[in-house]
Short mmCIF file of C-alpha atoms in Angstrom, two decimals:
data_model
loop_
_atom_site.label_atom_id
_atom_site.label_comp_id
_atom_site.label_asym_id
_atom_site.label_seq_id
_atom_site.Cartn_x
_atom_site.Cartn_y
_atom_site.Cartn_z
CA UNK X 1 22.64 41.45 18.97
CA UNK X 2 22.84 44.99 16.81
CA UNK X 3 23.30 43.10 13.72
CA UNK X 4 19.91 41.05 14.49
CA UNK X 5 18.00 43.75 15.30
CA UNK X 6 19.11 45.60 11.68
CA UNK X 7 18.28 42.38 10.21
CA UNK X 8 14.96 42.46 11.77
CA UNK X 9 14.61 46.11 10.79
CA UNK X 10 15.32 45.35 7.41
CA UNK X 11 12.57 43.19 6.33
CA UNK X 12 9.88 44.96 8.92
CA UNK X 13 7.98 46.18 6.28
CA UNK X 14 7.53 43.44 4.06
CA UNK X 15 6.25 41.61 6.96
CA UNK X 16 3.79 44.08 7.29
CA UNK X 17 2.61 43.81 3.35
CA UNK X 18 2.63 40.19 2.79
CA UNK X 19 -0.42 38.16 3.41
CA UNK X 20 1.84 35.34 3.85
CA UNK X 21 2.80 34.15 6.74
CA UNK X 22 6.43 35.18 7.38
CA UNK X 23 8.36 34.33 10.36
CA UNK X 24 12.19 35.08 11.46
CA UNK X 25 13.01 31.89 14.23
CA UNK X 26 16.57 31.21 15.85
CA UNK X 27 18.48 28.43 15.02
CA UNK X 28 17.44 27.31 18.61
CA UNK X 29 14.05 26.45 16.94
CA UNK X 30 12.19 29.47 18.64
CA UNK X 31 9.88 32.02 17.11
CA UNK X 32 11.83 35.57 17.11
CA UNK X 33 9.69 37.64 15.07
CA UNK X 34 5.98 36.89 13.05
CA UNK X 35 4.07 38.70 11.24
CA UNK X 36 0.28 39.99 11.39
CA UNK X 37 -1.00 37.63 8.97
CA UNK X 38 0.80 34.29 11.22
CA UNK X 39 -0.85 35.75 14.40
CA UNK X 40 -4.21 35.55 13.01
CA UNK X 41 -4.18 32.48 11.04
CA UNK X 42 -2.34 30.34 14.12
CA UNK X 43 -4.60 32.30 16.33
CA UNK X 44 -2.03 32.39 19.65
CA UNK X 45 -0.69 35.01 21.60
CA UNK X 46 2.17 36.47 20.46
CA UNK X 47 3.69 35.96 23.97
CA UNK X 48 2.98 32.13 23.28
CA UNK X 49 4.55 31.84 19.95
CA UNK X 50 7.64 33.27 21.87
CA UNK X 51 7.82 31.14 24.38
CA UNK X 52 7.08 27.96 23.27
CA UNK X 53 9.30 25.41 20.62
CA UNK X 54 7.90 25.83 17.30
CA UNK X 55 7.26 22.42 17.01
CA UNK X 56 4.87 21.83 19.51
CA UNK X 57 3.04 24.34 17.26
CA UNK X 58 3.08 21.35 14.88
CA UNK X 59 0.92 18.01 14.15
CA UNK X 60 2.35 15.68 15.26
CA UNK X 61 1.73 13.61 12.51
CA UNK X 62 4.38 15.77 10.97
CA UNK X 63 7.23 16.50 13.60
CA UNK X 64 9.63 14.04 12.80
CA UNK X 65 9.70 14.53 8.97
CA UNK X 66 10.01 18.47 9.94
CA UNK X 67 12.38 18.24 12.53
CA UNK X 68 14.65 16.07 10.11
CA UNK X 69 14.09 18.58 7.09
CA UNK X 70 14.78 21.40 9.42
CA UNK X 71 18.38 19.70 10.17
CA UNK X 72 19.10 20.21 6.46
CA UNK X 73 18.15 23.43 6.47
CA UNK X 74 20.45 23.84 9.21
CA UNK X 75 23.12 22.57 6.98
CA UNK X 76 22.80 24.64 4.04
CA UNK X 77 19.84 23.24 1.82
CA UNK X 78 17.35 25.77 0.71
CA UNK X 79 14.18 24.56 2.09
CA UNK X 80 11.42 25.31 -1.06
CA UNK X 81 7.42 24.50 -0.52
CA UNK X 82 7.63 21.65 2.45
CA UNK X 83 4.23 21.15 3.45
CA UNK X 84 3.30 20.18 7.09
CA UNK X 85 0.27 20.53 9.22
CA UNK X 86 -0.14 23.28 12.44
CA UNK X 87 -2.28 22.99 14.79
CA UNK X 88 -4.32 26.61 15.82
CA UNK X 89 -5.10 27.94 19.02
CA UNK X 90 -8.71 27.14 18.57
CA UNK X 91 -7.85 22.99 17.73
CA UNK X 92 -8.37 23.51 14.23
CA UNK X 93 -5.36 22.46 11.29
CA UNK X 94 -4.04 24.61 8.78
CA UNK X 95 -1.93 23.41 6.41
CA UNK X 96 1.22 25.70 4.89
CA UNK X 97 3.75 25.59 2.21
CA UNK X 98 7.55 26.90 3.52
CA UNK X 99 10.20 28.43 1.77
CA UNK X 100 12.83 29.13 3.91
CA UNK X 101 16.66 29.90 4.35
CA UNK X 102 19.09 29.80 7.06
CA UNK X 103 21.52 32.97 7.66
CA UNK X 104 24.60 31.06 9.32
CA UNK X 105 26.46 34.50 10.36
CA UNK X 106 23.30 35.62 12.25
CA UNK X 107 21.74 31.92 13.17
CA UNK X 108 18.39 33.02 12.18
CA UNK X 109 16.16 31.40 9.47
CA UNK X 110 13.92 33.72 7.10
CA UNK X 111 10.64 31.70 6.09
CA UNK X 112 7.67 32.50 4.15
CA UNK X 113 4.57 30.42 4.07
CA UNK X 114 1.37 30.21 1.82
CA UNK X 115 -1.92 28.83 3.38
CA UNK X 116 -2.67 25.58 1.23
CA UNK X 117 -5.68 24.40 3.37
CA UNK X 118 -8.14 24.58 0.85
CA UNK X 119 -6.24 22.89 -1.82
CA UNK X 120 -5.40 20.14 0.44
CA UNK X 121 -8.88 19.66 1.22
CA UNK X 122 -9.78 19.47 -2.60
CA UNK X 123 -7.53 16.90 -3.20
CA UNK X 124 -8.45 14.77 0.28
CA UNK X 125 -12.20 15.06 -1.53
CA UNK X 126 -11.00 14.24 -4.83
CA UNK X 127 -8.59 11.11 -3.54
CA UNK X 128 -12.34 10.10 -1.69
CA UNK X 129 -14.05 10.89 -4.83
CA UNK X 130 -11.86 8.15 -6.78
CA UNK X 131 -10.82 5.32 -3.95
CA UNK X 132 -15.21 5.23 -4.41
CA UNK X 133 -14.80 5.29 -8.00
CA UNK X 134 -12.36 2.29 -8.03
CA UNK X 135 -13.87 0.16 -5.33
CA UNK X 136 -16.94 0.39 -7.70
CA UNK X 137 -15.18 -0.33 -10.80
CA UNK X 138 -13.60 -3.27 -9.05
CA UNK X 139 -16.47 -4.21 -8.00
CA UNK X 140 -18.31 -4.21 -11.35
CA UNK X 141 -15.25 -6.10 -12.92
CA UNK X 142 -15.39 -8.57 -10.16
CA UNK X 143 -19.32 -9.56 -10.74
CA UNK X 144 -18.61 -9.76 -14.02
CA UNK X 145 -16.02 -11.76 -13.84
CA UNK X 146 -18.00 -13.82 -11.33
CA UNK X 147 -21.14 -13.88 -13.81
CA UNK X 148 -18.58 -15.01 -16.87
CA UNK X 149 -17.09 -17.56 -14.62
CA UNK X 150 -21.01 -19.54 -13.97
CA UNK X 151 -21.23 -18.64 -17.93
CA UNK X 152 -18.05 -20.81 -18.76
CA UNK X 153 -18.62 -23.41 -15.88
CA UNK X 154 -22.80 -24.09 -17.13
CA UNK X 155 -20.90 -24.47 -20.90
CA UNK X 156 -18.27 -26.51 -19.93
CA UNK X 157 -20.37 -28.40 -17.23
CA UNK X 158 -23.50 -29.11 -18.78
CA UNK X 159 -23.16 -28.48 -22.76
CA UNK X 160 -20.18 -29.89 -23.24
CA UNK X 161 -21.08 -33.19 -21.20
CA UNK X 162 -24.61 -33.28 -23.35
CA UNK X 163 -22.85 -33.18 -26.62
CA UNK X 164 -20.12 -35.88 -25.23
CA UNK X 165 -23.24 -37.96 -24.21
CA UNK X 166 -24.61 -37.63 -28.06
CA UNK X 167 -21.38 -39.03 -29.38
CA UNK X 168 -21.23 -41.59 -27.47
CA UNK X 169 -24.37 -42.47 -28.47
CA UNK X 170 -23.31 -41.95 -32.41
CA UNK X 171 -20.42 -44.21 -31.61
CA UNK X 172 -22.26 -47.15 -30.28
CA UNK X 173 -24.55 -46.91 -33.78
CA UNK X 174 -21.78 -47.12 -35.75
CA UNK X 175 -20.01 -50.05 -33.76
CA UNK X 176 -23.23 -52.09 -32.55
CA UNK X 177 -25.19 -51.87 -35.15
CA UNK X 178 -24.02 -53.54 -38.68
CA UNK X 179 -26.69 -53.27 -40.76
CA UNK X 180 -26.07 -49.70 -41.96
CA UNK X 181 -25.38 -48.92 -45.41
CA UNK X 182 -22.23 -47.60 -46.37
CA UNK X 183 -23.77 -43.92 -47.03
CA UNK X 184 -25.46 -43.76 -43.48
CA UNK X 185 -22.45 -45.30 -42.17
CA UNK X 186 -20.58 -42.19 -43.55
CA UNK X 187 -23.05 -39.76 -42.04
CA UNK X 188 -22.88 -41.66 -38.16
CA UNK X 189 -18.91 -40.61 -38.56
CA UNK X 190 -19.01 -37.49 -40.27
CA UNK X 191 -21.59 -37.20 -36.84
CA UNK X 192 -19.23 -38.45 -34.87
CA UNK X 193 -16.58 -35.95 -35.71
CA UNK X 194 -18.78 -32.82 -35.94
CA UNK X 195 -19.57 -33.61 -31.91
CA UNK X 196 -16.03 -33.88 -31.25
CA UNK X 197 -15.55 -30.34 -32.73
CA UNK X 198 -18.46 -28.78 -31.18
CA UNK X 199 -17.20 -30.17 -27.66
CA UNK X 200 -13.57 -29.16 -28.02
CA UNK X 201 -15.37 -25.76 -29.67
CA UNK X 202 -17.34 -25.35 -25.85
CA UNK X 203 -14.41 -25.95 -23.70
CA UNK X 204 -12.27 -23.04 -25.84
CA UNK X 205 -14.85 -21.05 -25.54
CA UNK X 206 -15.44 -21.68 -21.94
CA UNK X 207 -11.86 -21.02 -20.89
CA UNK X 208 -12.27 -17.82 -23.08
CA UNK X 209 -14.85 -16.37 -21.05
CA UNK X 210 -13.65 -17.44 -17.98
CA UNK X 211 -10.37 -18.49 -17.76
CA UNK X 212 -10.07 -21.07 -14.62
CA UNK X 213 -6.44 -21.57 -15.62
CA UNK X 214 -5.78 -18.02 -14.12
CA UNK X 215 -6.88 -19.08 -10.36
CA UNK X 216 -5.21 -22.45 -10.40
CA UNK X 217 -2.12 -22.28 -12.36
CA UNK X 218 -1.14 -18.45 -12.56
CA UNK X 219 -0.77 -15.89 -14.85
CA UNK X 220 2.43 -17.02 -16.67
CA UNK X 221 0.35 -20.93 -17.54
CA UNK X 222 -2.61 -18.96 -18.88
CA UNK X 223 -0.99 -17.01 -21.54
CA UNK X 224 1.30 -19.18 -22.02
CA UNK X 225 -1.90 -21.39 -23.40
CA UNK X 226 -3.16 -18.57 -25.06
CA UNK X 227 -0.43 -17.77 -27.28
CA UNK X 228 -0.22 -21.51 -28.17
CA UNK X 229 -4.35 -21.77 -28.63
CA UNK X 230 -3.84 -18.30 -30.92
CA UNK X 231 -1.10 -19.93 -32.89
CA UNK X 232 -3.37 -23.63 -33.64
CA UNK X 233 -6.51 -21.14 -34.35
CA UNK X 234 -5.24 -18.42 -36.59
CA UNK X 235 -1.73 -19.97 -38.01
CA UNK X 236 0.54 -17.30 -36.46
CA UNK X 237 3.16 -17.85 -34.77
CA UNK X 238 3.04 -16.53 -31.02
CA UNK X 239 6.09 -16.23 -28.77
CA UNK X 240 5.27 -16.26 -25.42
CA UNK X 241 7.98 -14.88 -22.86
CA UNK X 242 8.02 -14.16 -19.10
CA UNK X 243 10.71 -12.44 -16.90
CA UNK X 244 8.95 -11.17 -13.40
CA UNK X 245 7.50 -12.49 -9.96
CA UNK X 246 3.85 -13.03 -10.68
CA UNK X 247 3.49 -13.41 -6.50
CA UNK X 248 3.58 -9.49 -6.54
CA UNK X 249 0.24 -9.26 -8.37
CA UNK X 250 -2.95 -9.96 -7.43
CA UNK X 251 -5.77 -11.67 -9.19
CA UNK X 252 -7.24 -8.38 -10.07
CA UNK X 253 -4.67 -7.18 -11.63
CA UNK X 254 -3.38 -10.74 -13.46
CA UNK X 255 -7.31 -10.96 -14.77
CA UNK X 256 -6.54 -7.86 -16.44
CA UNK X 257 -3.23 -8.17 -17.77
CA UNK X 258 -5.36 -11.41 -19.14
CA UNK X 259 -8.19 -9.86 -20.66
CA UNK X 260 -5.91 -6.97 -22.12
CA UNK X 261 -3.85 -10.01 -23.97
CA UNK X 262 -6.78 -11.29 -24.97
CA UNK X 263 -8.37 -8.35 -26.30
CA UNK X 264 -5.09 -7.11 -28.59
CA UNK X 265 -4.43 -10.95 -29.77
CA UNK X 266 -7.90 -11.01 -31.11
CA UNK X 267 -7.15 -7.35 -33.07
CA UNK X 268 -4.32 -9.29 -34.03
CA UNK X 269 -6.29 -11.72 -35.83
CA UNK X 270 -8.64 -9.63 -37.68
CA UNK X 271 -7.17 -6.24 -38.24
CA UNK X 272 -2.97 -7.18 -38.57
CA UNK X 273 -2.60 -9.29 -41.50
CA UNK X 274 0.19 -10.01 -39.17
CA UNK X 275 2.90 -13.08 -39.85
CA UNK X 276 4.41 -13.24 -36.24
CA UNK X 277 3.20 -12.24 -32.86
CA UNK X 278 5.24 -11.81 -29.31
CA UNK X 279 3.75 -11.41 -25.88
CA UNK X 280 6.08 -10.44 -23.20
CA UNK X 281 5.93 -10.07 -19.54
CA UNK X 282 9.07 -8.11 -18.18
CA UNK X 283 10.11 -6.29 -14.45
CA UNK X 284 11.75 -3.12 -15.23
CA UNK X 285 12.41 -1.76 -11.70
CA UNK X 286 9.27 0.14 -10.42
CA UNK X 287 6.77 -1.68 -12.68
CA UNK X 288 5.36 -4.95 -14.42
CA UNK X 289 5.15 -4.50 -17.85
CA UNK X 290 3.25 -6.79 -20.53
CA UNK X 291 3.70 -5.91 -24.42
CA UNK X 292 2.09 -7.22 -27.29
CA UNK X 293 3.71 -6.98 -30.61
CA UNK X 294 3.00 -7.87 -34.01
CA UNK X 295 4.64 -6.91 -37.05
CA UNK X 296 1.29 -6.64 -39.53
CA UNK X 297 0.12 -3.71 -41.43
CA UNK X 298 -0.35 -1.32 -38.48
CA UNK X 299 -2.26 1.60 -38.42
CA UNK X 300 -2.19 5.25 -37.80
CA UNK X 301 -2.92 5.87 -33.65
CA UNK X 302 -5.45 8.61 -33.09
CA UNK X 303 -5.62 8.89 -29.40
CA UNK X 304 -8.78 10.75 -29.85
CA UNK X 305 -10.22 8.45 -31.84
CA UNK X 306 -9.59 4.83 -30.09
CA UNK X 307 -11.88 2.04 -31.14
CA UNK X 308 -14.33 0.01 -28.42
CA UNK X 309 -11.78 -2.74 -27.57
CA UNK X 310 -8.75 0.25 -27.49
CA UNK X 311 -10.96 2.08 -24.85
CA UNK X 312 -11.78 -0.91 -23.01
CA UNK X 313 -8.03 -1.69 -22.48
CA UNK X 314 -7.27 1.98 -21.55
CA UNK X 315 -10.26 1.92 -18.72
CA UNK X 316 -8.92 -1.77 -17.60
CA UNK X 317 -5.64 -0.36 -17.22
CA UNK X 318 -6.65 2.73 -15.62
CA UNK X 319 -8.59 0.79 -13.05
CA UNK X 320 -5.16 -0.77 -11.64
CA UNK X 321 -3.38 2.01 -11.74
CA UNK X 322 -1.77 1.43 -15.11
CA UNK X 323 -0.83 3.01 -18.26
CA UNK X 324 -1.67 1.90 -21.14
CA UNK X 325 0.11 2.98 -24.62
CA UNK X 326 -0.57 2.08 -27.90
CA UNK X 327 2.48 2.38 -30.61
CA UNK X 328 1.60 1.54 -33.80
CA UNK X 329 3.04 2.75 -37.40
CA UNK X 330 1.14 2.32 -41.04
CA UNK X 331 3.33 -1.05 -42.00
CA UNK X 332 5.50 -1.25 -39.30
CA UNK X 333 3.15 -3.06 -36.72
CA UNK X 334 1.77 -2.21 -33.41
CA UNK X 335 2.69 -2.42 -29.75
CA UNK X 336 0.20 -2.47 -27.07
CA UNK X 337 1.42 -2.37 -23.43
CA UNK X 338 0.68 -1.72 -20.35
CA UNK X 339 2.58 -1.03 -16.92
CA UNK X 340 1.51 -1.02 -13.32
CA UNK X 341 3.77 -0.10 -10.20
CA UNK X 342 4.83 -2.80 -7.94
#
């Protein structure tokens, strides 16, 4: 008992100093000795710090995960800023950053804690601030994506079934009626195939603004198809590969990982000069990760300086919770990818 009560001596007046809250407890998880500034912000009785267990002084949102770090303490590890929640006299919280160490020889733990109650409070009102920020986005993306998706099914649907009709028609000239001369005859096929073009033209575009593949045959069919449709359209090879569980993502985030594809394919084909292109899909542990690659002329990255379809892809990505990086070198080619947790 002596050597507590020098211990207790010892650090008396830096417990009058501090504003910090600094308390001395027992390794039988009782208060021994607080100072000033603990007593006003808890708001108790000193004579009811004393007597009660210091955690029923505690939310109990937080006990367990206190209790259990409190064990290690016990055991030797330096406790350094563990937040948890307190409940006041007066029903109010306050939250508080620890630092704390255990004396074995006198069973007493020395712990110092800053109030963090406003700066928890600014970050519960900025987390607020941005779940409202992404419900919107998401809900902006999703209307558009709604808006594309009558787009592509009015082309597909209606156009491209009025321009079948009209060759149809042109072939039934050019088989029922004999009569033609050789040069008109020419025209009815040259007809013929310009209608064939312009419907296979409205269903490529229709699947480009709204890709229906994505809902009914996945993520890993749909790019798949786009690598091969960028390969017939622009003579580059595309390599297509795929190593993941595309159950773990939703649409939201496949539609992206989509649209992102999309978007760096199509820089491929004006801006690379590119001879080969690879799109990969890969799991590396904590994330999904999809890379574009192409080995054209590249360029060099200004991240202060990112073009509209870059900063597009960067606010897509940041909308799911990615990252988005852009790795590009002048005549080495240029890597765009992006990775979301699972």
């Amino acid at each position: 008992m002596p050597d507590n009560i020098n211990f207790e001596q010892d650090v008396a007046a830096f417990f009058d100093l501090t504003p910090d809250l600094v308390c001395i407890a027992g390794k039988d998880g009782y208060f021994r000795k607080v100072n000033k500034a603990a007593i006003a912000k808890l708001g108790y009785p000193v004579e009811e710090l004393f007597s009660r267990p210091i955690v029923s002084f505690i939310h109990p949102d937080d006990r367990e995960i206190t209790v259990t770090t409190r064990a290690r303490l016990l055991e030797g590890e330096a406790l350094l800023n563990f937040e948890n929640r307190y409940m006041t006299c007066s029903g109010g919280i306050v939250w508080l950053a620890w630092t704390s160490i255990y004396f074995p020889d006198k069973e007493l733990v020395f712990a110092i804690a800053k109030d963090i109650t406003m700066r928890k409070e600014a970050e519960k009102q900025i987390e607020e601030k941005y779940m409202r920020y992404k419900s919107l986005a998401t809900h902006f993306k999703s209307s558009i994506e709604e808006d594309r998706k009558y787009l592509a099914t009015e082309l597909h649907e209606e156009l491209a079934q009025l321009a079948a009709v009209v060759k149809m028609e042109i072939d039934w000239i050019g088989l029922n009626v004999p009569a033609l001369n050789e040069s008109t005859r020419k025209r009815i096929e040259h007809a013929s195939v310009v209608a064939n073009l312009l419907m296979n033209g409205m269903r490529r575009i229709s699947f480009t603004i709204s890709p229906n593949r994505l809902t009914e045959e996945g993520l890993h069919a749909t790019l798949d198809w786009l690598c091969k449709e960028f390969s017939l359209l622009t003579g580059i090879p595309c390599v297509f590969e795929s190593a993941y569980d595309e159950d773990i993502l939703d649409l939201e985030v496949k539609t992206d990982f989509f649209r992102i594809c999309q978007e760096s394919l199509s820089n491929v084909m004006y801006h690379a000069q590119a001879e080969q292109a690879w799109v990969r899909i890969a799991d590396t542990g904590q994330h999904i990760q999809l890379s574009i690659t192409d080995n054209g002329k590249g360029f060099a990255a200004d991240p202060q300086n990112l073009g509209p379809g870059l900063h597009s892809m960067h606010e897509r990505a940041a909308s799911i919770n990615g990252v988005l990086t852009v790795s590009s070198e002048l005549g080495k080619g240029t890597v765009v990818s992006i990775s979301v947790p699972k």
